[in-house]
Every structure is written in structure tokens, then in C-alpha cells.
Short mmCIF file of C-alpha atoms in Angstrom, two decimals:
data_model
loop_
_atom_site.label_atom_id
_atom_site.label_comp_id
_atom_site.label_asym_id
_atom_site.label_seq_id
_atom_site.Cartn_x
_atom_site.Cartn_y
_atom_site.Cartn_z
CA MET A 784 18.70 38.84 24.92
CA ASN A 785 20.55 41.37 22.61
CA GLN A 786 17.44 41.64 20.19
CA LEU A 787 15.23 42.54 23.16
CA MET A 788 17.75 45.00 24.46
CA SER A 789 17.88 46.84 20.97
CA LEU A 790 14.27 47.04 21.19
CA ALA A 791 14.31 48.47 24.56
CA SER A 792 16.77 51.08 23.60
CA ALA A 793 14.76 52.30 20.77
CA ASP A 794 11.60 52.38 22.82
CA ALA A 795 13.54 54.52 25.44
CA SER A 796 14.46 57.19 22.78
CA ASP A 797 10.86 57.26 21.67
CA ALA A 798 9.32 57.73 25.08
CA SER A 799 11.50 60.55 26.27
CA ASP A 800 9.19 63.26 25.61
CA GLY A 801 7.43 63.44 29.06
CA SER A 802 4.15 62.07 27.71
CA GLU A 803 1.86 59.97 29.83
CA GLU A 804 3.22 56.97 27.75
CA ALA A 805 6.63 57.75 28.73
CA ASP A 806 5.58 58.09 32.47
CA ASN A 807 4.04 54.68 32.29
CA ALA A 808 6.87 53.10 30.36
CA PRO A 809 7.69 49.58 32.05
CA PRO A 810 11.01 48.82 33.74
CA GLY A 811 13.62 48.65 31.02
CA ASN A 812 11.61 50.62 28.64
CA LEU A 813 10.47 47.47 26.82
CA PRO A 814 8.39 48.42 23.77
CA GLY A 815 4.64 48.03 23.72
CA ALA A 816 3.54 50.25 26.46
CA LEU A 817 -0.23 51.18 26.01
CA PRO A 818 -0.60 54.80 24.71
CA GLU A 819 -3.32 56.79 26.72
CA THR A 820 -5.31 57.45 23.60
CA LEU A 821 -5.46 53.81 22.68
CA ARG A 822 -6.24 52.89 26.48
CA ALA A 823 -9.26 55.14 26.25
CA GLU A 824 -10.49 53.57 22.88
CA LEU A 825 -10.10 50.12 24.40
CA VAL A 826 -12.23 51.04 27.50
CA ALA A 827 -14.93 52.38 25.35
CA PHE A 828 -14.51 49.12 23.06
CA ARG A 829 -14.94 47.10 26.14
CA ARG A 830 -18.03 48.90 27.40
CA ASP A 831 -19.76 48.60 23.98
CA LEU A 832 -19.14 44.82 24.07
CA HIS A 833 -20.43 44.74 27.61
CA MET A 834 -23.69 46.56 26.47
CA HIS A 835 -24.34 44.11 23.65
CA PRO A 836 -23.58 40.69 24.96
CA GLU A 837 -23.92 37.76 22.49
CA LEU A 838 -24.25 34.15 23.29
CA GLY A 839 -22.06 31.34 21.82
CA HIS A 840 -22.43 31.15 17.95
CA GLN A 841 -24.38 34.28 17.83
CA GLU A 842 -21.48 36.65 18.27
CA PHE A 843 -22.05 38.42 14.91
CA ARG A 844 -21.90 42.03 16.01
CA THR A 845 -18.96 41.37 18.29
CA THR A 846 -17.09 39.62 15.31
CA ALA A 847 -17.85 42.59 12.93
CA ALA A 848 -16.54 45.17 15.45
CA LEU A 849 -13.26 43.21 15.86
CA LYS A 850 -12.93 42.82 12.06
CA ALA A 851 -13.54 46.58 11.43
CA ARG A 852 -10.95 47.69 13.94
CA LEU A 853 -8.26 45.19 12.78
CA GLU A 854 -8.88 46.11 9.24
CA LYS A 855 -8.68 49.91 10.27
CA ALA A 856 -5.05 49.07 11.58
CA GLY A 857 -4.14 47.62 8.27
CA LEU A 858 -4.47 43.95 9.26
CA ALA A 859 -6.29 41.16 7.39
CA PRO A 860 -8.69 39.15 9.76
CA ARG A 861 -10.29 36.03 8.66
CA VAL A 862 -13.63 35.32 9.94
CA LEU A 863 -14.24 31.60 10.79
CA PRO A 864 -16.54 29.70 8.63
CA GLY A 865 -19.45 29.86 10.99
CA GLY A 866 -19.66 33.61 10.74
CA THR A 867 -18.42 34.25 14.24
CA GLY A 868 -14.90 34.51 15.64
CA LEU A 869 -11.84 35.36 13.68
CA ILE A 870 -8.11 34.75 13.28
CA CYS A 871 -5.60 37.56 12.49
CA ASP A 872 -1.89 37.39 12.04
CA VAL A 873 0.14 40.54 12.94
CA GLY A 874 3.46 41.22 11.37
CA GLY A 875 2.99 38.85 8.40
CA ALA A 876 1.75 35.21 7.93
CA PRO A 877 3.91 32.74 9.89
CA ASP A 878 6.66 31.04 7.55
CA ALA A 879 6.35 27.44 7.53
CA ALA A 880 10.12 27.12 7.29
CA ALA A 881 10.75 29.39 10.26
CA ARG A 882 10.15 28.81 13.98
CA PRO A 883 6.70 28.61 15.13
CA VAL A 884 4.74 31.74 16.27
CA LEU A 885 3.19 32.87 19.52
CA ALA A 886 -0.61 33.03 19.63
CA LEU A 887 -2.78 35.09 21.84
CA ARG A 888 -6.32 33.83 22.43
CA ALA A 889 -9.53 35.40 23.45
CA ASP A 890 -13.10 34.13 23.91
CA ILE A 891 -15.82 36.52 22.82
CA ASP A 892 -19.20 34.97 23.91
CA ALA A 893 -21.43 35.96 26.88
CA LEU A 894 -23.77 33.97 29.34
CA PRO A 895 -27.55 33.65 29.41
CA ILE A 896 -28.20 35.50 32.53
CA PRO A 897 -29.49 39.00 33.60
CA ASP A 898 -26.98 41.95 34.15
CA THR A 899 -28.00 43.14 37.57
CA LYS A 900 -25.32 45.82 38.04
CA ALA A 901 -26.66 49.28 39.03
CA GLY A 902 -25.03 52.67 38.63
CA VAL A 903 -22.90 52.04 35.55
CA PRO A 904 -23.70 53.35 32.07
CA TYR A 905 -22.43 50.10 30.37
CA ARG A 906 -25.07 47.86 31.81
CA SER A 907 -26.14 45.14 29.25
CA THR A 908 -28.93 46.23 26.96
CA VAL A 909 -29.95 42.76 26.07
CA PRO A 910 -32.40 41.12 28.40
CA ASP A 911 -31.06 37.95 30.17
CA ARG A 912 -27.62 38.29 28.61
CA ALA A 913 -24.50 39.40 30.28
CA HIS A 914 -20.72 39.43 29.93
CA ALA A 915 -20.72 37.88 33.47
CA CYS A 916 -17.40 35.89 33.00
CA GLY A 917 -15.19 38.73 31.64
CA HIS A 918 -14.93 37.61 27.94
CA ASP A 919 -15.34 41.22 26.90
CA VAL A 920 -12.29 42.10 28.96
CA HIS A 921 -10.32 39.10 27.46
CA THR A 922 -11.40 40.13 23.87
CA THR A 923 -10.41 43.75 24.41
CA VAL A 924 -7.02 42.61 25.77
CA VAL A 925 -6.16 40.69 22.73
CA LEU A 926 -7.53 43.35 20.49
CA GLY A 927 -5.31 45.93 22.15
CA ALA A 928 -2.21 43.81 22.03
CA GLY A 929 -2.84 43.28 18.39
CA LEU A 930 -3.03 47.02 17.75
CA VAL A 931 0.21 47.76 19.67
CA LEU A 932 2.04 44.87 17.99
CA ALA A 933 0.83 46.07 14.60
CA GLU A 934 2.41 49.44 15.21
CA LEU A 935 5.55 47.90 16.39
CA ALA A 936 5.64 45.72 13.08
CA ARG A 937 5.05 48.99 11.15
CA GLN A 938 8.22 50.33 12.73
CA ASP A 939 10.16 47.02 12.02
CA ARG A 940 10.22 46.42 15.71
CA LEU A 941 8.40 43.08 15.84
CA PRO A 942 10.80 40.27 15.54
CA GLN A 943 8.37 37.70 14.42
CA PRO A 944 4.75 37.48 13.63
CA VAL A 945 1.89 36.87 16.43
CA ARG A 946 -1.36 35.40 15.84
CA LEU A 947 -4.72 36.74 17.32
CA ILE A 948 -7.27 34.04 18.02
CA PHE A 949 -10.85 35.49 18.85
CA GLN A 950 -12.74 32.26 19.47
CA PRO A 951 -16.65 31.92 19.65
CA ALA A 952 -18.70 29.85 21.98
CA GLU A 953 -16.27 28.99 25.04
CA GLU A 954 -19.43 28.70 27.27
CA VAL A 955 -20.84 25.90 25.02
CA LEU A 956 -19.53 22.40 25.60
CA PRO A 957 -17.28 21.21 24.29
CA GLY A 958 -16.19 24.71 23.49
CA GLY A 959 -15.60 26.86 20.27
CA ALA A 960 -11.97 26.03 20.64
CA THR A 961 -12.69 22.94 18.73
CA GLU A 962 -14.10 24.80 15.70
CA ALA A 963 -11.14 27.13 15.87
CA LEU A 964 -8.84 24.37 15.66
CA GLU A 965 -10.50 22.73 12.85
CA CYS A 966 -10.09 26.04 10.83
CA GLY A 967 -6.36 25.86 11.23
CA ALA A 968 -6.08 28.21 14.25
CA LEU A 969 -2.75 26.71 15.23
CA ASP A 970 -1.33 26.32 11.92
CA GLY A 971 2.35 27.68 12.27
CA VAL A 972 1.80 28.30 16.10
CA GLY A 973 4.26 26.75 18.51
CA ARG A 974 2.91 28.37 21.86
CA ILE A 975 -0.19 29.96 22.91
CA ILE A 976 -1.11 32.21 25.85
CA ALA A 977 -4.47 33.55 27.29
CA VAL A 978 -5.84 35.31 30.34
CA HIS A 979 -8.86 34.77 32.45
CA CYS A 980 -10.43 37.36 34.77
CA ASP A 981 -9.96 36.53 38.38
CA PRO A 982 -12.13 38.67 40.78
CA ARG A 983 -10.01 37.59 43.68
CA VAL A 984 -6.86 39.12 42.30
CA ASP A 985 -6.33 42.83 42.42
CA ALA A 986 -6.12 44.88 39.09
CA GLY A 987 -2.41 45.38 38.34
CA ARG A 988 -1.49 41.81 39.16
CA ILE A 989 -1.66 38.40 37.78
CA GLY A 990 -1.79 34.78 39.05
CA LEU A 991 0.24 32.01 37.81
CA ARG A 992 0.65 28.29 38.26
CA HIS A 993 2.67 25.49 36.83
CA GLY A 994 0.63 22.58 35.77
CA PRO A 995 -3.16 22.30 36.13
CA ILE A 996 -4.77 25.65 36.62
CA THR A 997 -8.36 24.73 35.96
CA SER A 998 -10.63 21.58 36.13
CA ALA A 999 -12.02 19.31 33.61
CA CYS A 1000 -15.89 19.80 33.10
CA ASP A 1001 -18.19 17.47 31.47
CA ARG A 1002 -22.01 17.07 31.56
CA LEU A 1003 -23.90 14.10 32.63
CA GLU A 1004 -27.61 13.30 31.81
CA ILE A 1005 -29.38 10.20 33.21
CA ALA A 1006 -32.87 8.88 32.27
CA LEU A 1007 -34.40 6.19 34.30
CA GLY A 1008 -37.46 4.06 33.52
CA GLY A 1009 -39.66 1.39 34.73
CA PRO A 1010 -43.20 0.42 35.36
CA GLY A 1011 -44.96 2.74 37.61
CA GLY A 1012 -48.06 2.44 39.78
CA HIS A 1013 -49.95 3.40 42.81
CA THR A 1014 -47.80 4.45 45.89
CA ALA A 1015 -49.99 2.01 47.85
CA ARG A 1016 -48.28 -0.93 45.95
CA PRO A 1017 -44.60 -0.03 45.43
CA HIS A 1018 -43.63 -3.63 45.45
CA LEU A 1019 -45.31 -4.10 42.16
CA THR A 1020 -43.63 -1.32 40.49
CA THR A 1021 -39.88 0.10 40.00
CA ASP A 1022 -39.91 2.90 42.57
CA LEU A 1023 -38.12 5.31 40.35
CA VAL A 1024 -38.20 8.23 42.87
CA THR A 1025 -36.31 6.04 45.19
CA ALA A 1026 -34.03 4.88 42.52
CA ALA A 1027 -33.28 8.39 41.39
CA ALA A 1028 -32.44 9.40 45.10
CA LYS A 1029 -30.03 6.47 45.23
CA VAL A 1030 -28.30 7.52 42.13
CA VAL A 1031 -27.90 11.04 43.34
CA SER A 1032 -26.39 9.92 46.64
CA GLU A 1033 -24.67 6.56 45.95
CA VAL A 1034 -23.15 7.27 42.40
CA PRO A 1035 -20.67 9.99 43.65
CA ALA A 1036 -19.69 7.78 46.60
CA LEU A 1037 -18.94 4.93 44.44
CA VAL A 1038 -16.94 7.06 42.16
CA ALA A 1039 -15.05 8.53 44.99
CA ARG A 1040 -13.74 5.02 45.93
CA ARG A 1041 -12.70 3.97 42.48
CA VAL A 1042 -10.20 6.87 41.75
CA ASP A 1043 -7.46 8.26 43.48
CA ALA A 1044 -8.91 11.03 45.90
CA ARG A 1045 -6.11 13.39 44.69
CA SER A 1046 -7.56 13.51 41.25
CA GLY A 1047 -10.63 15.56 42.51
CA LEU A 1048 -13.21 13.50 40.47
CA SER A 1049 -16.51 14.77 41.58
CA ILE A 1050 -20.23 14.71 40.46
CA THR A 1051 -22.70 17.67 41.39
CA TRP A 1052 -26.20 17.32 40.57
CA GLY A 1053 -28.10 20.45 39.27
CA ARG A 1054 -31.46 18.87 38.31
CA ILE A 1055 -33.70 15.95 39.29
CA GLU A 1056 -37.34 15.53 37.82
CA ALA A 1057 -39.75 12.60 38.55
CA GLY A 1058 -43.46 12.39 38.74
CA HIS A 1059 -46.50 14.76 38.99
CA ALA A 1060 -48.73 13.47 41.84
CA CYS A 1061 -48.01 12.62 45.41
CA ASN A 1062 -49.85 9.17 45.02
CA VAL A 1063 -48.36 7.85 41.78
CA ILE A 1064 -45.11 6.33 41.28
CA PRO A 1065 -43.78 7.62 38.01
CA GLN A 1066 -42.53 5.71 34.94
CA HIS A 1067 -39.59 8.02 34.17
CA ALA A 1068 -37.18 10.02 36.09
CA GLU A 1069 -34.34 12.38 34.70
CA LEU A 1070 -31.17 13.69 36.33
CA SER A 1071 -28.53 15.92 35.15
CA GLY A 1072 -25.32 17.27 36.57
CA THR A 1073 -21.69 18.26 35.88
CA ILE A 1074 -18.43 16.16 36.43
CA ARG A 1075 -15.36 17.96 37.31
CA CYS A 1076 -11.79 16.70 37.61
CA LEU A 1077 -8.53 17.98 38.51
CA ASP A 1078 -6.38 15.23 36.81
CA LEU A 1079 -6.10 14.91 33.12
CA ASP A 1080 -5.35 10.88 33.08
CA THR A 1081 -8.45 10.43 35.54
CA TRP A 1082 -10.59 12.69 33.32
CA ARG A 1083 -9.77 10.49 30.37
CA GLN A 1084 -10.98 7.42 32.47
CA ALA A 1085 -14.03 9.13 33.86
CA PRO A 1086 -16.83 8.16 31.43
CA ASP A 1087 -16.40 4.31 31.90
CA ILE A 1088 -16.04 4.63 35.61
CA ILE A 1089 -19.24 6.65 36.01
CA HIS A 1090 -21.16 4.58 33.40
CA ALA A 1091 -20.34 1.66 35.50
CA ALA A 1092 -21.43 3.18 38.70
CA VAL A 1093 -24.76 4.45 37.47
CA GLN A 1094 -25.57 1.01 35.93
CA GLU A 1095 -24.81 -0.72 39.23
CA VAL A 1096 -27.12 1.47 41.34
CA ALA A 1097 -29.96 1.51 38.77
CA ASP A 1098 -29.79 -2.23 38.44
CA LEU A 1099 -29.97 -2.70 42.18
CA HIS A 1100 -33.32 -0.90 42.03
CA ARG A 1101 -34.63 -2.59 38.86
CA ALA A 1102 -34.48 0.63 36.98
CA LYS A 1103 -33.51 0.76 33.24
CA SER A 1104 -30.91 3.50 32.65
CA ALA A 1105 -29.92 5.45 29.82
CA ILE A 1106 -26.73 7.70 30.07
CA ASN A 1107 -25.62 10.58 27.98
CA TYR A 1108 -22.08 11.55 29.09
CA VAL A 1109 -21.32 14.80 27.12
CA ARG A 1110 -17.57 15.39 26.90
CA GLY A 1111 -16.71 18.96 27.93
CA VAL A 1112 -13.13 20.11 28.30
CA PRO A 1113 -10.17 18.72 29.77
CA PRO A 1114 -8.04 20.71 32.52
CA VAL A 1115 -5.89 23.53 31.43
CA VAL A 1116 -2.48 22.42 32.33
CA ASN A 1117 0.11 25.04 31.84
CA ASP A 1118 3.49 24.38 30.42
CA ALA A 1119 6.21 25.20 32.60
CA ALA A 1120 8.28 27.19 29.99
CA VAL A 1121 5.35 29.17 28.71
CA THR A 1122 4.32 29.98 32.33
CA ASP A 1123 7.69 31.31 32.96
CA LEU A 1124 7.44 33.43 29.93
CA LEU A 1125 4.34 35.06 31.17
CA ARG A 1126 6.08 35.51 34.52
CA ASP A 1127 9.02 37.15 32.61
CA ALA A 1128 6.87 39.31 30.60
CA MET A 1129 5.01 40.68 33.68
CA THR A 1130 8.13 41.19 35.60
CA ALA A 1131 9.62 43.10 32.74
CA ARG A 1132 6.54 45.33 32.70
CA ARG A 1133 5.69 45.85 36.31
CA GLY A 1134 8.05 44.12 38.40
CA ALA A 1135 8.11 40.75 40.16
CA ASP A 1136 5.70 41.85 42.91
CA ALA A 1137 3.02 42.03 40.17
CA VAL A 1138 2.91 38.26 39.93
CA GLU A 1139 1.37 35.98 42.59
CA ASP A 1140 0.90 32.27 42.78
CA THR A 1141 -2.75 30.98 42.30
CA ALA A 1142 -4.47 27.70 43.03
CA GLN A 1143 -6.09 25.31 40.74
CA SER A 1144 -9.73 26.39 39.95
CA LEU A 1145 -12.65 23.99 39.65
CA GLY A 1146 -13.97 25.95 36.72
CA GLY A 1147 -13.74 24.75 33.18
CA GLU A 1148 -11.94 26.42 30.35
CA ASP A 1149 -11.74 25.28 26.64
CA PHE A 1150 -8.59 26.85 26.25
CA SER A 1151 -7.38 23.26 27.30
CA TRP A 1152 -8.12 22.01 23.79
CA TYR A 1153 -5.38 24.22 22.33
CA LEU A 1154 -2.88 22.74 24.77
CA GLU A 1155 -3.74 19.13 23.47
CA HIS A 1156 -1.68 20.34 20.33
CA VAL A 1157 0.80 23.07 21.41
CA PRO A 1158 2.25 24.13 24.76
CA GLY A 1159 0.77 27.17 26.43
CA ALA A 1160 -0.34 28.86 29.54
CA MET A 1161 -3.22 30.72 31.06
CA ALA A 1162 -2.67 33.66 33.54
CA ARG A 1163 -5.30 34.81 36.04
CA LEU A 1164 -5.92 38.55 35.39
CA GLY A 1165 -6.70 40.42 38.35
CA VAL A 1166 -9.88 42.57 37.91
CA ARG A 1167 -10.78 43.48 41.52
CA THR A 1168 -10.45 47.15 42.45
CA PRO A 1169 -7.70 47.32 45.05
CA GLY A 1170 -9.30 47.95 48.50
CA GLU A 1171 -12.77 46.81 47.34
CA ARG A 1172 -14.50 44.66 49.94
CA GLY A 1173 -16.23 41.39 49.00
CA VAL A 1174 -15.97 39.72 45.55
CA ARG A 1175 -18.15 40.16 42.49
CA ASP A 1176 -17.87 36.71 41.35
CA LEU A 1177 -17.82 35.27 37.90
CA HIS A 1178 -21.08 33.97 36.39
CA GLN A 1179 -23.17 36.38 38.78
CA GLY A 1180 -25.05 39.21 37.33
CA ASP A 1181 -23.42 41.93 39.27
CA PHE A 1182 -19.85 40.92 38.06
CA ASP A 1183 -17.80 43.69 36.87
CA ALA A 1184 -14.09 44.39 36.19
CA ASP A 1185 -11.85 47.10 37.00
CA GLU A 1186 -10.81 48.39 33.63
CA HIS A 1187 -7.14 48.99 34.53
CA ALA A 1188 -6.79 45.34 33.97
CA ILE A 1189 -7.18 46.08 30.16
CA THR A 1190 -3.97 47.97 30.29
CA VAL A 1191 -2.29 45.27 32.32
CA GLY A 1192 -3.51 42.47 29.89
CA VAL A 1193 -2.45 44.36 26.79
CA GLU A 1194 1.08 45.10 28.26
CA LEU A 1195 1.49 41.56 29.51
CA PHE A 1196 0.78 40.11 26.06
CA THR A 1197 2.87 42.64 24.06
CA ALA A 1198 5.71 42.02 26.42
CA ALA A 1199 5.45 38.16 26.33
CA ALA A 1200 5.42 38.44 22.36
CA LEU A 1201 8.78 40.33 22.47
CA VAL A 1202 10.43 38.30 25.12
CA ASP A 1203 9.30 35.06 23.38
CA ALA A 1204 10.87 36.31 20.10
CA ALA A 1205 13.96 37.36 21.81
CA ASN A 1206 14.72 34.39 23.89
CA ARG A 1207 13.90 31.61 21.53
CA PRO A 1208 16.62 30.83 18.89
CA SER A 1209 15.59 30.97 15.15
#
């Protein structure tokens, strides 16, 4: 820890002028506290993103804004081949002969839902588009951390490079993480960290968990077919409405008895379509839904298990079935050591009371794809205004975040970069 202590001593001398930055200096005067001027800029940046949400693979304006601000800071961001998303190294490019570096990841896309908030000047200006999952906050946090770390690098106070990954299309299965990986996002990277907004945690706090912190999420599409006919003579037809109803009710029950209940493998239907008239048995029916799973090993077996269950039920009712199983994302499984890094970083910034344990979520997150290659961890970033009643939940049109979370996220990431560099041997 000697390297970290020398950084802290230097920061203490720099932050002794009575400024607001000094007042907000974290325990031990660890470098990388967020200056007030930059804090205000980041809040404005987040609001601009919030007003101009872009869907996955369409984030051209967002990418351009990030590129311009990083270049203004003297950095050299690299836009991904698809034109959206970018990668940027702070403190120089990783040396292949040196130890692997730490990466900070953000997702930049929005959701195809209307923004229903009232009374805020930064409401979405794009119809049926909203940053209702907090990706604008994630993006701003990684940008802010990059700017702070770039300043430390100019002062020769950043012990090792850090990589910023601004990834497109997290909301599009199987997620833009796979594209970032194909473009070498993890080349030279040994650990990766991220945050996800949590409206059930107060701003100023984070939630952490060893092991799985999200669920796997896949998509299931089923088409059923057979000879239709008159509802007066169902015995001469394949009664597809009944067959579809049986698939809806019996397939989840079958699946639940073929895996360990602790794996949390579940199917939830979101759409069923069959027929157009009350007295006509249709020839086609369609169903679709999502598959969620808490356990990584069971998730890998899920396609075969679900294919077999659908086929059995369809055959029983003489229906032909075509199954499209769309792989989404595995669970995010937090590495214990990297989770402890986040805990140490938050404790250094705001004390041990600023960290709470969190439960495993049933939501999916394509951050998991990075963890198939390097150890990493995701923290729940509190965005609820302390004392606020109720929850403005994710993926709802009225979702919003307490912007103090931006400061917390930036300082968490800068502390993590410094603690990681100080604690890992060269």
C-alpha cells in the first residue's frame, strides 16, 4: 500500500485550500475526488443524454458527444466499427509485457418506451424513447472517471493505465458486449468493473454481492401448426388453441421438475396469438416469452431441456412445433476478489457504512459476457433520493435518478483504479 499512501499524501497537500473539493475529500485523502466544476459539467452531460435517448446500434449522437469530450481531455478514443460505442485508454495503452489493466464499462443505449416524467427540464425529446434503465448515468460515471483519471495521469499520479469501454446495444439480445469483445475491448485487460442503477438503494450507497448478482435471460419463440377447421368438429382438427394453452401451462411445470429448484429456471410468457374468429379452429399459433435462470450451469443446459418439454407437449396434442431459442445473456457472476476491490474502494471514499449487501436480481445484463473472459464485478449504484417514498422502477417511463449518484459512481471508479494498482504486484 506504500504507493497508494504516497498518492494520498500528495492529494492531501493539493486539497488543503478550503475549496469544496477539499471539503468533500474522501477518508485518507485518496486522489480522484470529483471537483465541483466537473460535477456540474457531468450533471449537464447526463441531462443532455437523457433528453436525446438512442436505441441500440443507433447511438451515433451519444458516441459523438463522448468522443468529443474525451478528445478535449487529450485522450484518443477509438469508435467501434459499427459507428456506435467506443474504447479509450487513459494513462497510455496497456503494455503487453506488463500486468493486465483494469477496465471500466458503461452501456450507452436507451429503451423504446415513452418518457412519462413530469416537472423536469431534461425529459426525453424523442417520442417513445427513454433512458429508463439509467444507462445515461452509467455512461456519465465512466466518462467522469476517465476525465479525473486523465488529470491524475497528467500529474504522474496514475500508477497504471485504465481502459474505458462505452458499449452499445446492451438492451438488444445477445447484447453489444459481444461486439465490443470482437473488437478487442479486453485486450490487455485483467479485471473489469461496472455499476448498474438501483432505485431501491439510496444515492450515496452501493450494493455488492459475491457470486451471481443478475439472472440469465434468453428469449423463446414457438410456432405451432396443424390442420384447422370448424369448432363444431374439433376431433377432425389439431386444436391449436388448446395446444397453445397447454404449452403455456405445462411446459413451465415440466421444466421446473427437470432441474434443481435452486437454479431458478423459469419461463414467463409475454405473447400468445391464435385465430381470428370464434368458430374457426386456426392452423397457426405463436407464443413467445423469456427464460430466466439464476445458475450458470443450468443456463447452459436450458435449451435442450426446454426444447424437449415443448416437443412433448406439442406431440401430445398432435401439433407441429418450431422452436426458436434465442440465447441472451448468462448471469453476471461477481468475482470475489474484484467485489472486494469495489468494497475497499467505496470504503476508502465514503466509509464502510456506504456499502450494503444486495440480493440476486432476475434482470439480465450483458456485462456477463465480459466475465466469460476476465474476472470482474458489478455494483448496484444507489439512485433513490434518501427519504423518497416509493420506487421509480427500472424500465418504467417515470424512472429517474438522484444525480448525486454520478459523484458517487465517479469516485468509486477512480478509487477502484488506484486501489487496484496499489494492491496488485507488478
